[in-house]
mmCIF file of C-alpha atoms in Angstrom:
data_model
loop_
_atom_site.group_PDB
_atom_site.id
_atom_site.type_symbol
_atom_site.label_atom_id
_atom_site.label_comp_id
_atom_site.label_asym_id
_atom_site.label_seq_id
_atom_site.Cartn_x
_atom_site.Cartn_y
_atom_site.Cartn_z
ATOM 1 C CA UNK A 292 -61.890 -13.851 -11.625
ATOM 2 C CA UNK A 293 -58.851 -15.966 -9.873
ATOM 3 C CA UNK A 294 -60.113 -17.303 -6.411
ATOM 4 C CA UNK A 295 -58.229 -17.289 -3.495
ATOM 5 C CA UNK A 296 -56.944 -20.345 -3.613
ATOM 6 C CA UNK A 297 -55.604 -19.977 -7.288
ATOM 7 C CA UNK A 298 -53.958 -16.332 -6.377
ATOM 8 C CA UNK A 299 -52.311 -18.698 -3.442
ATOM 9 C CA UNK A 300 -51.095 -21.293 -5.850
ATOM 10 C CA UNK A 301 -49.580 -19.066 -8.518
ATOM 11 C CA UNK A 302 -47.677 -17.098 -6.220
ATOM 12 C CA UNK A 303 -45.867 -20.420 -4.626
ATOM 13 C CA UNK A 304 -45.280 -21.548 -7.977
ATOM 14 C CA UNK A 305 -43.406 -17.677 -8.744
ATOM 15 C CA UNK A 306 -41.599 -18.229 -5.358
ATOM 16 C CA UNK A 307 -40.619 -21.613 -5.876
ATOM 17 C CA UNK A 308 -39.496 -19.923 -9.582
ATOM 18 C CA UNK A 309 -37.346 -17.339 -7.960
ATOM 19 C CA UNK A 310 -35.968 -19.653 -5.191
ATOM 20 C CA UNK A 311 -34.735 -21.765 -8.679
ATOM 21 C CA UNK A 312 -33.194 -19.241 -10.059
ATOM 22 C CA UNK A 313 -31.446 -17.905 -7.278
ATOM 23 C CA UNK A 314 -29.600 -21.368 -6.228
ATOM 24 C CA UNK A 315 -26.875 -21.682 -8.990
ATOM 25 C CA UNK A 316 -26.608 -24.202 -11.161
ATOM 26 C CA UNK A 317 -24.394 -26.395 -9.329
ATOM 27 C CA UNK A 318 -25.564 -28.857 -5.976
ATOM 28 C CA UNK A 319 -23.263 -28.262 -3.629
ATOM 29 C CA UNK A 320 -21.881 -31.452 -1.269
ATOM 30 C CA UNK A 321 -24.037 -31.196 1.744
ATOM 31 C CA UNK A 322 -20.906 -30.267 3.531
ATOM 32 C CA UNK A 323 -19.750 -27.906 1.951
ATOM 33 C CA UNK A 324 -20.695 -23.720 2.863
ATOM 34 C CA UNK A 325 -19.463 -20.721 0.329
ATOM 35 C CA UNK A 326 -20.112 -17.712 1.629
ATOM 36 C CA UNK A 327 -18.058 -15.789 -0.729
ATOM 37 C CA UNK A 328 -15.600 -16.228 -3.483
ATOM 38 C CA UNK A 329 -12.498 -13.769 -4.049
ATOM 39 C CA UNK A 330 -10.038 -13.762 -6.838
ATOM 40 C CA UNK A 331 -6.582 -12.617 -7.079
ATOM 41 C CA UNK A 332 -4.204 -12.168 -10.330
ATOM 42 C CA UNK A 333 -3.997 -11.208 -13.692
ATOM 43 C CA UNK A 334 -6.489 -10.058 -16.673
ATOM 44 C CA UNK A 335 -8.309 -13.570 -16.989
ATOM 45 C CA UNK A 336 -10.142 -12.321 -13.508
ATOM 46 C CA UNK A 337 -9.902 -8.504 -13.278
ATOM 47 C CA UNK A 338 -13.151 -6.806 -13.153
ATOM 48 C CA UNK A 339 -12.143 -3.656 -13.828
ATOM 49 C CA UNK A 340 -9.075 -2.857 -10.886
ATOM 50 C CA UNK A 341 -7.180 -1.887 -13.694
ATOM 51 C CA UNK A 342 -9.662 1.317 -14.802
ATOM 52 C CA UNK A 343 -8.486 3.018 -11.455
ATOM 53 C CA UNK A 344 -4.526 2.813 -11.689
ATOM 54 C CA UNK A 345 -2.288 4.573 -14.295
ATOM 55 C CA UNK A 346 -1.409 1.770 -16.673
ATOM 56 C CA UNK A 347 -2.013 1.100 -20.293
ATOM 57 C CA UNK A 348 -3.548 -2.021 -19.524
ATOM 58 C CA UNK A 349 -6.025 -0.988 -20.142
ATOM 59 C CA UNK A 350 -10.051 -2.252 -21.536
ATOM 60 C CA UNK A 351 -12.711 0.287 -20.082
ATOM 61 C CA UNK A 352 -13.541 1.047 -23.833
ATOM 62 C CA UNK A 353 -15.373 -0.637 -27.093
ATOM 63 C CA UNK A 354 -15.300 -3.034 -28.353
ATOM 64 C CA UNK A 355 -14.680 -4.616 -25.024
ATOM 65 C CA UNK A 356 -17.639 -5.461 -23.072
ATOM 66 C CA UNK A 357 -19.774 -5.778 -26.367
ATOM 67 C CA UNK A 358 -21.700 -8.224 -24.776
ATOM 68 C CA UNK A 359 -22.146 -7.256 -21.418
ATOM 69 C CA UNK A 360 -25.100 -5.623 -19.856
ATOM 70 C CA UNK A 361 -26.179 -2.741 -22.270
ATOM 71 C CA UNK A 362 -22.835 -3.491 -24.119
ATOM 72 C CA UNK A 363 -21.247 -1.234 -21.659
ATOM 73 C CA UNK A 364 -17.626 -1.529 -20.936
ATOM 74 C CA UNK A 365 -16.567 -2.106 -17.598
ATOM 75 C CA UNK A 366 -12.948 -3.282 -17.939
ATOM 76 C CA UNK A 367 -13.199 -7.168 -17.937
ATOM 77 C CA UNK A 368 -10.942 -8.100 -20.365
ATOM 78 C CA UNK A 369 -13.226 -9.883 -22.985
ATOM 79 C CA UNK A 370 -16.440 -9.352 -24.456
ATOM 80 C CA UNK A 371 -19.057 -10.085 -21.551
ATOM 81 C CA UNK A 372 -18.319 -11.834 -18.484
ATOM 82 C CA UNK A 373 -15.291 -13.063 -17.171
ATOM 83 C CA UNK A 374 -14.316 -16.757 -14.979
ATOM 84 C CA UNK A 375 -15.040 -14.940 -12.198
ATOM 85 C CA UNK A 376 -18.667 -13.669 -13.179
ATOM 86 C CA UNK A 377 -19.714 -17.290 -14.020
ATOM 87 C CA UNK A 378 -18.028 -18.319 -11.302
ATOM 88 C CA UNK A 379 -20.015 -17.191 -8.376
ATOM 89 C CA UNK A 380 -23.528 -17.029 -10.655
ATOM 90 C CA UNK A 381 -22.823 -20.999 -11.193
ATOM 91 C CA UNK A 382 -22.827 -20.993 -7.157
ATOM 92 C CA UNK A 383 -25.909 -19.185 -6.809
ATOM 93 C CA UNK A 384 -23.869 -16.363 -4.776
ATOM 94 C CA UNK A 385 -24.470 -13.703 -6.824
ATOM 95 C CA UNK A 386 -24.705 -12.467 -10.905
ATOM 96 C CA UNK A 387 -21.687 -10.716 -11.366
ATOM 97 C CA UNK A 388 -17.818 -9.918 -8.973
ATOM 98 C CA UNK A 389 -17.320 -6.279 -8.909
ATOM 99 C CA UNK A 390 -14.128 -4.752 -8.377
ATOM 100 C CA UNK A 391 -12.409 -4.127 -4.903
ATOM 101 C CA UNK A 392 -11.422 -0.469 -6.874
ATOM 102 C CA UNK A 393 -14.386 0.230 -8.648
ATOM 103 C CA UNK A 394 -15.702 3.650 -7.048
ATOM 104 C CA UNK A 395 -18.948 1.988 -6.763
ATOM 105 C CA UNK A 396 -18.660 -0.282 -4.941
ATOM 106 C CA UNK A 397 -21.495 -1.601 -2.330
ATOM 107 C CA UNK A 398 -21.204 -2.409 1.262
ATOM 108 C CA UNK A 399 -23.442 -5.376 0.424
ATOM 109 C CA UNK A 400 -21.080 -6.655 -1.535
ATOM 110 C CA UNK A 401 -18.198 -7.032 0.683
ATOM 111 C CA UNK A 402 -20.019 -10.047 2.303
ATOM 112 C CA UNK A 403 -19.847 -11.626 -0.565
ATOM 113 C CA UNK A 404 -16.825 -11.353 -2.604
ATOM 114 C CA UNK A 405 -14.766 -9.153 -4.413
ATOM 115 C CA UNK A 406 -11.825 -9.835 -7.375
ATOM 116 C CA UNK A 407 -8.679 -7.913 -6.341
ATOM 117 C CA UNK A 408 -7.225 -9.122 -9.374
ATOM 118 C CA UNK A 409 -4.918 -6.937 -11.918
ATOM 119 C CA UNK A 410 -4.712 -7.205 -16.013
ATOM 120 C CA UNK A 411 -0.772 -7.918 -16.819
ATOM 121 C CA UNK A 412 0.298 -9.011 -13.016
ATOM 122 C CA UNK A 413 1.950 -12.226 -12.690
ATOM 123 C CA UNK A 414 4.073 -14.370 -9.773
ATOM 124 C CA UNK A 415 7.277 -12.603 -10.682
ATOM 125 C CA UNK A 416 7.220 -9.341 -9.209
ATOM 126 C CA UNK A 417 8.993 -8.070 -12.354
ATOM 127 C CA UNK A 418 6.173 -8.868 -14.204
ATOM 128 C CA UNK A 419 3.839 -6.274 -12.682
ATOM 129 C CA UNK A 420 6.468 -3.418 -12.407
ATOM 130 C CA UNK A 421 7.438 -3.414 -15.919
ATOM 131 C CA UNK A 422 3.539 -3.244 -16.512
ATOM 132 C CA UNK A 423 2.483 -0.451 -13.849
ATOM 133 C CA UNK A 424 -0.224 -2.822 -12.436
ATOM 134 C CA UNK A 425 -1.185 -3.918 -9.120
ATOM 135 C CA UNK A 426 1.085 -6.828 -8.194
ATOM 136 C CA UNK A 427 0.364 -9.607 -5.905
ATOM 137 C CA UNK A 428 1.378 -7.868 -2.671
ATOM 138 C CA UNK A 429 -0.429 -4.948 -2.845
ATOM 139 C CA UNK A 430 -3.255 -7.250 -4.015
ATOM 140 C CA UNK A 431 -2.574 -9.401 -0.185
ATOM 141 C CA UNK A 432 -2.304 -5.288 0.865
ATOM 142 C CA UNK A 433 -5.961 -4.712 -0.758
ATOM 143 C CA UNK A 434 -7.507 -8.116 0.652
ATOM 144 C CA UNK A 435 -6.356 -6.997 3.995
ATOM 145 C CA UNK A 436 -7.868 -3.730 3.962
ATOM 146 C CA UNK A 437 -10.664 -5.568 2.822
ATOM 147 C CA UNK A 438 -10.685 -7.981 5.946
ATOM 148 C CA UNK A 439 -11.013 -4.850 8.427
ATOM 149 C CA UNK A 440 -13.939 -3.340 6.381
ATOM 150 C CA UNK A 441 -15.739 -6.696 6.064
ATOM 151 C CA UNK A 442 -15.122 -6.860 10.142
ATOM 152 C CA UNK A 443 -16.403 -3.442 10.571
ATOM 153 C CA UNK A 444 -19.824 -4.337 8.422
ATOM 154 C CA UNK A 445 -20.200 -7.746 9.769
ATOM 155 C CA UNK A 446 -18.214 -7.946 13.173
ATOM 156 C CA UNK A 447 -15.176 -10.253 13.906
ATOM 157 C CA UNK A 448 -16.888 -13.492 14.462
ATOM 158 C CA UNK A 449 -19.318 -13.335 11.461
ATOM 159 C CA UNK A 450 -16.288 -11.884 9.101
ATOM 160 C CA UNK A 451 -13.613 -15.084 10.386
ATOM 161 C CA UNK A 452 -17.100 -17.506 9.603
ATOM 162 C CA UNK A 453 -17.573 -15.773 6.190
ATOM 163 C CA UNK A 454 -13.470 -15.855 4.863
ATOM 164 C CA UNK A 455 -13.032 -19.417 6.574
ATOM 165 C CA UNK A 456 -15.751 -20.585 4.377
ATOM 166 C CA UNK A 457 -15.546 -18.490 1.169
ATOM 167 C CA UNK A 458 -13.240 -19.838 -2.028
ATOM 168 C CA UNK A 459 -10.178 -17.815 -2.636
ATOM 169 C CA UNK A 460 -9.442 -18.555 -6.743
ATOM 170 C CA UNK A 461 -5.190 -17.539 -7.640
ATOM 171 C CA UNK A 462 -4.865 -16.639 -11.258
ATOM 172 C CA UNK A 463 -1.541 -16.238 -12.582
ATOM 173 C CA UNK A 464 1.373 -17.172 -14.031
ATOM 174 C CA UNK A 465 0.772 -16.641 -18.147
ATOM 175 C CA UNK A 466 2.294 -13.174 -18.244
ATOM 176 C CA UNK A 467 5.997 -14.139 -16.641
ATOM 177 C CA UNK A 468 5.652 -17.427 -19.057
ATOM 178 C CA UNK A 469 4.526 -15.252 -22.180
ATOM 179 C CA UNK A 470 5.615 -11.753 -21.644
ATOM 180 C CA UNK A 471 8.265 -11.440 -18.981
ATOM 181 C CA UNK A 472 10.328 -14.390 -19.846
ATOM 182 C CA UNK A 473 9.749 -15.165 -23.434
ATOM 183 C CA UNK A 474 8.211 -11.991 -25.551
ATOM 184 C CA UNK A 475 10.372 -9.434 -23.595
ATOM 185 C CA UNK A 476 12.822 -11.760 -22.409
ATOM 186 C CA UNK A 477 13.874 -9.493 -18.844
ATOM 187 C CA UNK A 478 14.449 -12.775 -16.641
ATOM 188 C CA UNK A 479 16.063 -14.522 -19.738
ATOM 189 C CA UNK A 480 20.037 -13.359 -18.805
ATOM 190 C CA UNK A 481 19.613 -14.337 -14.811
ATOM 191 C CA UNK A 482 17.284 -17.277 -15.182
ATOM 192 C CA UNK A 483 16.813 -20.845 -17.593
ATOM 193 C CA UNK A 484 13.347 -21.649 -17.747
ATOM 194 C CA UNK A 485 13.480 -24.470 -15.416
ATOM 195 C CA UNK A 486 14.884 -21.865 -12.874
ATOM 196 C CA UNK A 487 12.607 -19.372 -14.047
ATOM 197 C CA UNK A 488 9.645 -21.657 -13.021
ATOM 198 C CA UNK A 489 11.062 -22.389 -9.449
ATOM 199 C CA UNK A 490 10.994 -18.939 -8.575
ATOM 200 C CA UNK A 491 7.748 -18.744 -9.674
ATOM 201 C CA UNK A 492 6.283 -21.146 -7.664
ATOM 202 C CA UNK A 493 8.360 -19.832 -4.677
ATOM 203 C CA UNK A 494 6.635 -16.643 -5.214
ATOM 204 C CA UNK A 495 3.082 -18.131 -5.317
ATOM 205 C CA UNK A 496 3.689 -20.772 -2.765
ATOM 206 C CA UNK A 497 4.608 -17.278 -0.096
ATOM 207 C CA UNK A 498 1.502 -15.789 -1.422
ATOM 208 C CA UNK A 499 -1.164 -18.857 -0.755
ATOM 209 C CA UNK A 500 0.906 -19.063 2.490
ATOM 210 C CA UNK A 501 0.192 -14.910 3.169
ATOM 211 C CA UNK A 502 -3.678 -15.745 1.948
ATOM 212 C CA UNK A 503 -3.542 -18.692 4.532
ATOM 213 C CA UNK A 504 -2.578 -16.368 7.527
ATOM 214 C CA UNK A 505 -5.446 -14.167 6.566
ATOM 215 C CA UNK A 506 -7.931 -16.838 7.159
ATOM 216 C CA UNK A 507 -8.323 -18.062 3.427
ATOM 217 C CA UNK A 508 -8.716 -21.715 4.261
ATOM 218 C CA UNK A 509 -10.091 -23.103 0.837
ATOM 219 C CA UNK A 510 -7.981 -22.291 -1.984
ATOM 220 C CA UNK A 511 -7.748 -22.620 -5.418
ATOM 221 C CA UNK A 512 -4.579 -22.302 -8.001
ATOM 222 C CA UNK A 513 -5.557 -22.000 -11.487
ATOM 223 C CA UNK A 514 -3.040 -23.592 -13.537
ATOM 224 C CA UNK A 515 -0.990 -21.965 -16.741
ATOM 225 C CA UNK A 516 -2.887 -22.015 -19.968
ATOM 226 C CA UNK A 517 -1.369 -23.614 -22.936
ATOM 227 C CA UNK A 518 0.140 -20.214 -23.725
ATOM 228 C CA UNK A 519 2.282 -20.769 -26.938
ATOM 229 C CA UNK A 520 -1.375 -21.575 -28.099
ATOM 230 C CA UNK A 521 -2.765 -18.025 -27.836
ATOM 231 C CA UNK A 522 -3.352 -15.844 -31.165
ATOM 232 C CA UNK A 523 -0.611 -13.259 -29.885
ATOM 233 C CA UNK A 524 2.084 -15.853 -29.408
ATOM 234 C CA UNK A 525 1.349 -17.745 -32.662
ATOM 235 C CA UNK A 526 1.688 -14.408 -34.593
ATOM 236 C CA UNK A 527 4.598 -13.764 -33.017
ATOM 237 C CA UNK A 528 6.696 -16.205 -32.870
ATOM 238 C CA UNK A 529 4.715 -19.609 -34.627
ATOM 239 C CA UNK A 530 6.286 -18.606 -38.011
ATOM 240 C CA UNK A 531 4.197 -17.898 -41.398
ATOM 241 C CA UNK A 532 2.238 -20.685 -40.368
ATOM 242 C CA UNK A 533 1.041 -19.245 -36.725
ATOM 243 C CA UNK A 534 1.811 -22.821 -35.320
ATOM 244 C CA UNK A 535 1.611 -22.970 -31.561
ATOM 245 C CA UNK A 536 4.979 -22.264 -30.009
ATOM 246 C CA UNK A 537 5.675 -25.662 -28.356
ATOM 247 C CA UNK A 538 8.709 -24.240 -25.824
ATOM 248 C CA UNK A 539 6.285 -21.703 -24.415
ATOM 249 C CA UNK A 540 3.764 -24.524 -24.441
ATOM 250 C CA UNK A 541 6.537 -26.961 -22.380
ATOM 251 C CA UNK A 542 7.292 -24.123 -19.979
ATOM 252 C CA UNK A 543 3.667 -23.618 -19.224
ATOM 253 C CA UNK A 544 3.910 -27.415 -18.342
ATOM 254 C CA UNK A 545 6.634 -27.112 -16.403
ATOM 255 C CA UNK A 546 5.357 -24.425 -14.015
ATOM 256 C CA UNK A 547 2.253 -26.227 -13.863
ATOM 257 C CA UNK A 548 4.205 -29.646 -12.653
ATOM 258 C CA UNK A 549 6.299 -27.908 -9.856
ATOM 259 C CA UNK A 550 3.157 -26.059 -8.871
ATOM 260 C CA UNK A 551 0.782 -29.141 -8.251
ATOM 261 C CA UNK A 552 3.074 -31.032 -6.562
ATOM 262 C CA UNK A 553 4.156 -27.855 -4.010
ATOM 263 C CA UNK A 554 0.140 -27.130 -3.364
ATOM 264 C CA UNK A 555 -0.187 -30.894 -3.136
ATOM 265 C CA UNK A 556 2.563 -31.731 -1.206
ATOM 266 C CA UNK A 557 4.661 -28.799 1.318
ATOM 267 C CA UNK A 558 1.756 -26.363 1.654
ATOM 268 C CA UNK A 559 -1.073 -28.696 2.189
ATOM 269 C CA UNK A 560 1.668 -29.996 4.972
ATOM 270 C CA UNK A 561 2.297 -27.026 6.170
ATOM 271 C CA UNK A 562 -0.998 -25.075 6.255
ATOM 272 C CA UNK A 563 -3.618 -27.371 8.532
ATOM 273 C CA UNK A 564 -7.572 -27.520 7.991
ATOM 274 C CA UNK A 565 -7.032 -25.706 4.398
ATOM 275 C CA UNK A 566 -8.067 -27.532 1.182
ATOM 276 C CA UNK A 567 -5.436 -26.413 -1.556
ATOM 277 C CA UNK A 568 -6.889 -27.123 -4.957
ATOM 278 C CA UNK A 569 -4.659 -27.071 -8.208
ATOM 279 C CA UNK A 570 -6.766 -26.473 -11.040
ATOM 280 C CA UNK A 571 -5.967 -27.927 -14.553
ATOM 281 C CA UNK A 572 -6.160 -25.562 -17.003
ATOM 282 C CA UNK A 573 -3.649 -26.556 -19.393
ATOM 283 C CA UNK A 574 -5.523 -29.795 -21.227
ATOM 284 C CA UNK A 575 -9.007 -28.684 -21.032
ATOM 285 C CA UNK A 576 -7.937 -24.889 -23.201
ATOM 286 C CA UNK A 577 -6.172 -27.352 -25.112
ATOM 287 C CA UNK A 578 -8.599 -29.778 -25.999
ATOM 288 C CA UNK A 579 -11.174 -26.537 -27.136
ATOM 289 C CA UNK A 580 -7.922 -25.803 -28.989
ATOM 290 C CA UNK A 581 -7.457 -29.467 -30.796
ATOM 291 C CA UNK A 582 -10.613 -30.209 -31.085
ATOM 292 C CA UNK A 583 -13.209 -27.503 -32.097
ATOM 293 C CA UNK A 584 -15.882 -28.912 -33.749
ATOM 294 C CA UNK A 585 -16.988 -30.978 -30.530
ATOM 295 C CA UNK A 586 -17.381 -27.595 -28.974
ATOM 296 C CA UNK A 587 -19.314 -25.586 -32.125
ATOM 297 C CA UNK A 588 -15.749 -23.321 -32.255
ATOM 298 C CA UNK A 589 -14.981 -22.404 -36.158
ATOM 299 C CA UNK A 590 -11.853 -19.961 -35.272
ATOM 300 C CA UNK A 591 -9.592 -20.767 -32.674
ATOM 301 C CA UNK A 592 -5.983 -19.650 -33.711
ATOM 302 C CA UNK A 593 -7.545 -15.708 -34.353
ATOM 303 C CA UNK A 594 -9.279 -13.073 -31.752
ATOM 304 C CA UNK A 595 -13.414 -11.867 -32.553
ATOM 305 C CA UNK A 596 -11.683 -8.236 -32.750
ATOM 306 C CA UNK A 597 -9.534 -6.768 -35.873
ATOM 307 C CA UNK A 598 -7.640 -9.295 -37.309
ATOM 308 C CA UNK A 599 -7.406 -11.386 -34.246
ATOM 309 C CA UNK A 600 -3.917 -11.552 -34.486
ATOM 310 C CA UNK A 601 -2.313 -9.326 -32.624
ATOM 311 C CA UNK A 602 -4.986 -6.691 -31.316
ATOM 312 C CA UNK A 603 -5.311 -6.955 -27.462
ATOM 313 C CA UNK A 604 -5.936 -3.855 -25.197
ATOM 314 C CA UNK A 605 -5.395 -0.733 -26.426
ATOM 315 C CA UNK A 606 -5.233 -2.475 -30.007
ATOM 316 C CA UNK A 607 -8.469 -3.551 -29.864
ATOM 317 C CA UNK A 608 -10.136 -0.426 -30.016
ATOM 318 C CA UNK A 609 -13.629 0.537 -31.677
ATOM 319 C CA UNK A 610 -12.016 3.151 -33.836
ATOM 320 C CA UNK A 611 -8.555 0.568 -35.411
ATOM 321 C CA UNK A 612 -10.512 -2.615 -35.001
ATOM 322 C CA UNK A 613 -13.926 -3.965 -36.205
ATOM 323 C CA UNK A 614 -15.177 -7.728 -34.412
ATOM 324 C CA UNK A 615 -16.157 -10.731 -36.387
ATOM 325 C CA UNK A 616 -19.863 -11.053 -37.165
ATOM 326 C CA UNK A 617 -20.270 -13.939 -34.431
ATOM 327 C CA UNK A 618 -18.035 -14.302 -31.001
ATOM 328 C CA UNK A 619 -19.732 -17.427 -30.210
ATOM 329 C CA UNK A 620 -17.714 -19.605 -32.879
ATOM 330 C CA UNK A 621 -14.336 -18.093 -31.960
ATOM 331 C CA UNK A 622 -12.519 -19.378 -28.858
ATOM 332 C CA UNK A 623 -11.053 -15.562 -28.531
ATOM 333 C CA UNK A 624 -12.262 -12.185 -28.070
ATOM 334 C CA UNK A 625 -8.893 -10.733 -28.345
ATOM 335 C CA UNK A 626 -5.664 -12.282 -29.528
ATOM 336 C CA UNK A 627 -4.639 -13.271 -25.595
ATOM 337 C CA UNK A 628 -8.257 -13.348 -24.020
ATOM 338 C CA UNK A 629 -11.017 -16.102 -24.298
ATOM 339 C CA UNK A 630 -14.378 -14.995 -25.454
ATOM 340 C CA UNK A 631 -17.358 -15.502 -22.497
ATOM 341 C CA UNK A 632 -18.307 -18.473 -24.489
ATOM 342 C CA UNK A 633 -15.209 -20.193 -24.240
ATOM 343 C CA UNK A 634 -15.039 -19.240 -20.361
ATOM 344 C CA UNK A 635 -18.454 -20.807 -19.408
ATOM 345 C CA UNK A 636 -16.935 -24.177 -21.218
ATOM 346 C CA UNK A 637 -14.188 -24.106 -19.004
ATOM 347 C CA UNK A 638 -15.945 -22.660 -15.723
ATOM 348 C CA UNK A 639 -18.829 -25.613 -16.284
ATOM 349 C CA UNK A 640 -15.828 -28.108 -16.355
ATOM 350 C CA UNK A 641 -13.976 -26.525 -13.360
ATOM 351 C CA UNK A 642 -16.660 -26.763 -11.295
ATOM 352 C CA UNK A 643 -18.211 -30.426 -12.236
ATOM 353 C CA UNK A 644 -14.482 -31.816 -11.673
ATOM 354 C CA UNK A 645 -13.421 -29.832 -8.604
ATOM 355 C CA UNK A 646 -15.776 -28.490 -6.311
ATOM 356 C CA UNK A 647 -16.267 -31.639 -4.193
ATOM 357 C CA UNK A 648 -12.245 -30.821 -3.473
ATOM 358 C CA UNK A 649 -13.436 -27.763 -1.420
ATOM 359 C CA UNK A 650 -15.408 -30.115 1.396
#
């Protein structure tokens, strides 16, 4: 029989495990307080927004979510989690970011963090509409709605302390590059691509500025993706070959250029006691890209799901599409999205290089 003493020790040692395992993997800088972390945008960081509109954008359905808990579905656009998941369980806030829309939604987890984020929504307004998601400003619409619950649960003091020191993430931008501009070509006949990119940036410069007036004070800008890269685009347009398409790649670029240098030099005039954070994308997807074997990648030009080609969305179904024996060696789940493997190699880098930007 345990003494007293050893019943004492044993359950310090399980408290001390717990407290471990509830802190995150990353030490935050002593000055530095996150509260919360919300995410606005596209696919790459919708947790399921999109299940509750009328859009065909669609990926509440297998084979999505193979991976996830009890391989259930839940509209995250890959096969488990998503940046945003790994995201705030790296920061010890919490395991997984629900959905502002998702019916079941907890109170609880309002102080926390939400993703107000929509599959197929981009900068460009246009981008959205021809997609029948949830652009940007009725994503600014949601996040204020949000603010006036979160001061009803919490009060006005305690909800201003929580949003001034929570991380607002901004993902956008690949769907006007890929879709709007290039695949479907609706901005071609009014805008060149250097244009194109200008009013991009406009349009997410007035959003971080909108976010900013809300009481967002540390912000992050995710970067465009090496999009002429993705499985999609190569099948599309990279020839017999599926070669990456190097103009989509050089507008990517180009977006990315005009949008550092406005976060990093107008708004961060403009908006005092914020900390805007550009976030380089770009070189390290491109680097998993280039160099695969330094990663353990085998497939990185093809999707885990059908032929990896061109099934994304509804394509990628469990009744048209079968998955590859092993997700972990591929890059993508589906010919546009990264697997959860090749997330939590870009969400470990994020974090390492940029989090001591926040303080």
């Amino acid at each position: 029989m345990l003494c007293c003493s050893s019943i004492l020790s044993l359950h310090v040692m399980f408290l001390f495990y717990v407290i471990l395992l509830c802190e995150g993997k990353t030490q935050l800088p002593k000055n530095l307080t996150i509260k919360a972390v919300f995410v606005f945008g596209d696919s790459i960081v919708d947790q399921g927004n999109n299940n509750n509109i009328t859009t065909i954008v669609k990926c509440n359905f297998p084979p999505y979510g193979k991976d996830f808990v009890d391989g259930k579905p839940t509209g995250r656009f890959t096969n488990a989690k998503t940046p945003a998941d790994l995201i705030v369980d790296e920061l010890g806030i919490k395991e997984l970011m629900p959905a502002y829309l998702d019916p079941n939604l907890q109170a609880e987890d309002l102080k926390t963090g939400v993703s107000f984020a929509s599959g197929a929504c981009g900068y460009d307004p246009l981008t959205a509409i021809s997609a029948q998601v949830i652009p940007l400003s009725t994503q600014l619409n949601y996040f204020q709605e949000y603010v006036g619950k979160l001061k009803g649960l919490v009060g006005e003091k305690e909800a201003s302390y929580i949003l001034n020191n929570s991380l607002h993430f901004v993902v956008a931008g690949s769907n006007d590059i890929a879709n709007t501009y290039y695949t479907i070509g609706f901005r071609q006949k009014q805008y060149d691509i250097d244009s194109y990119t200008d009013m991009m940036v406009d349009e997410a410069a007035d959003f971080i500025q909108d976010l900013y007036k809300m009481g967002a004070r540390k912000i992050g800008v995710f970067g465009i993706p090496p999009v002429g890269c993705l499985p999609f685009q190569r099948t599309l347009s990279g020839g017999i070959a599926r070669i990456c398409v190097e103009e989509y790649n050089q507008a990517a670029q180009l977006a990315n250029a005009k949008l550092s240098a406005a976060i990093n030099g107008t708004l961060t005039k403009k908006l005092p006691q914020s900390k805007l954070v550009f976030i380089d994308i770009y070189d390290p997807m491109l680097d998993l890209i280039v160099n695969p074997d330094k990663y353990g990648f085998e497939v990185v030009d093809k999707g885990c799901c059908g032929t990896g080609s061109i099934e994304v969305v509804i394509l990628c179904n469990r009744y048209m599409s079968s998955t590859c024996e092993d997700d972990t060696k591929y890059l993508f789940w589906d010919s546009y999205h990264p697997s959860e493997r090749g997330y939590r190699i870009l969400v470990d880098q994020m974090v390492k290089k940029y989090i001591n930007s926040f303080t």
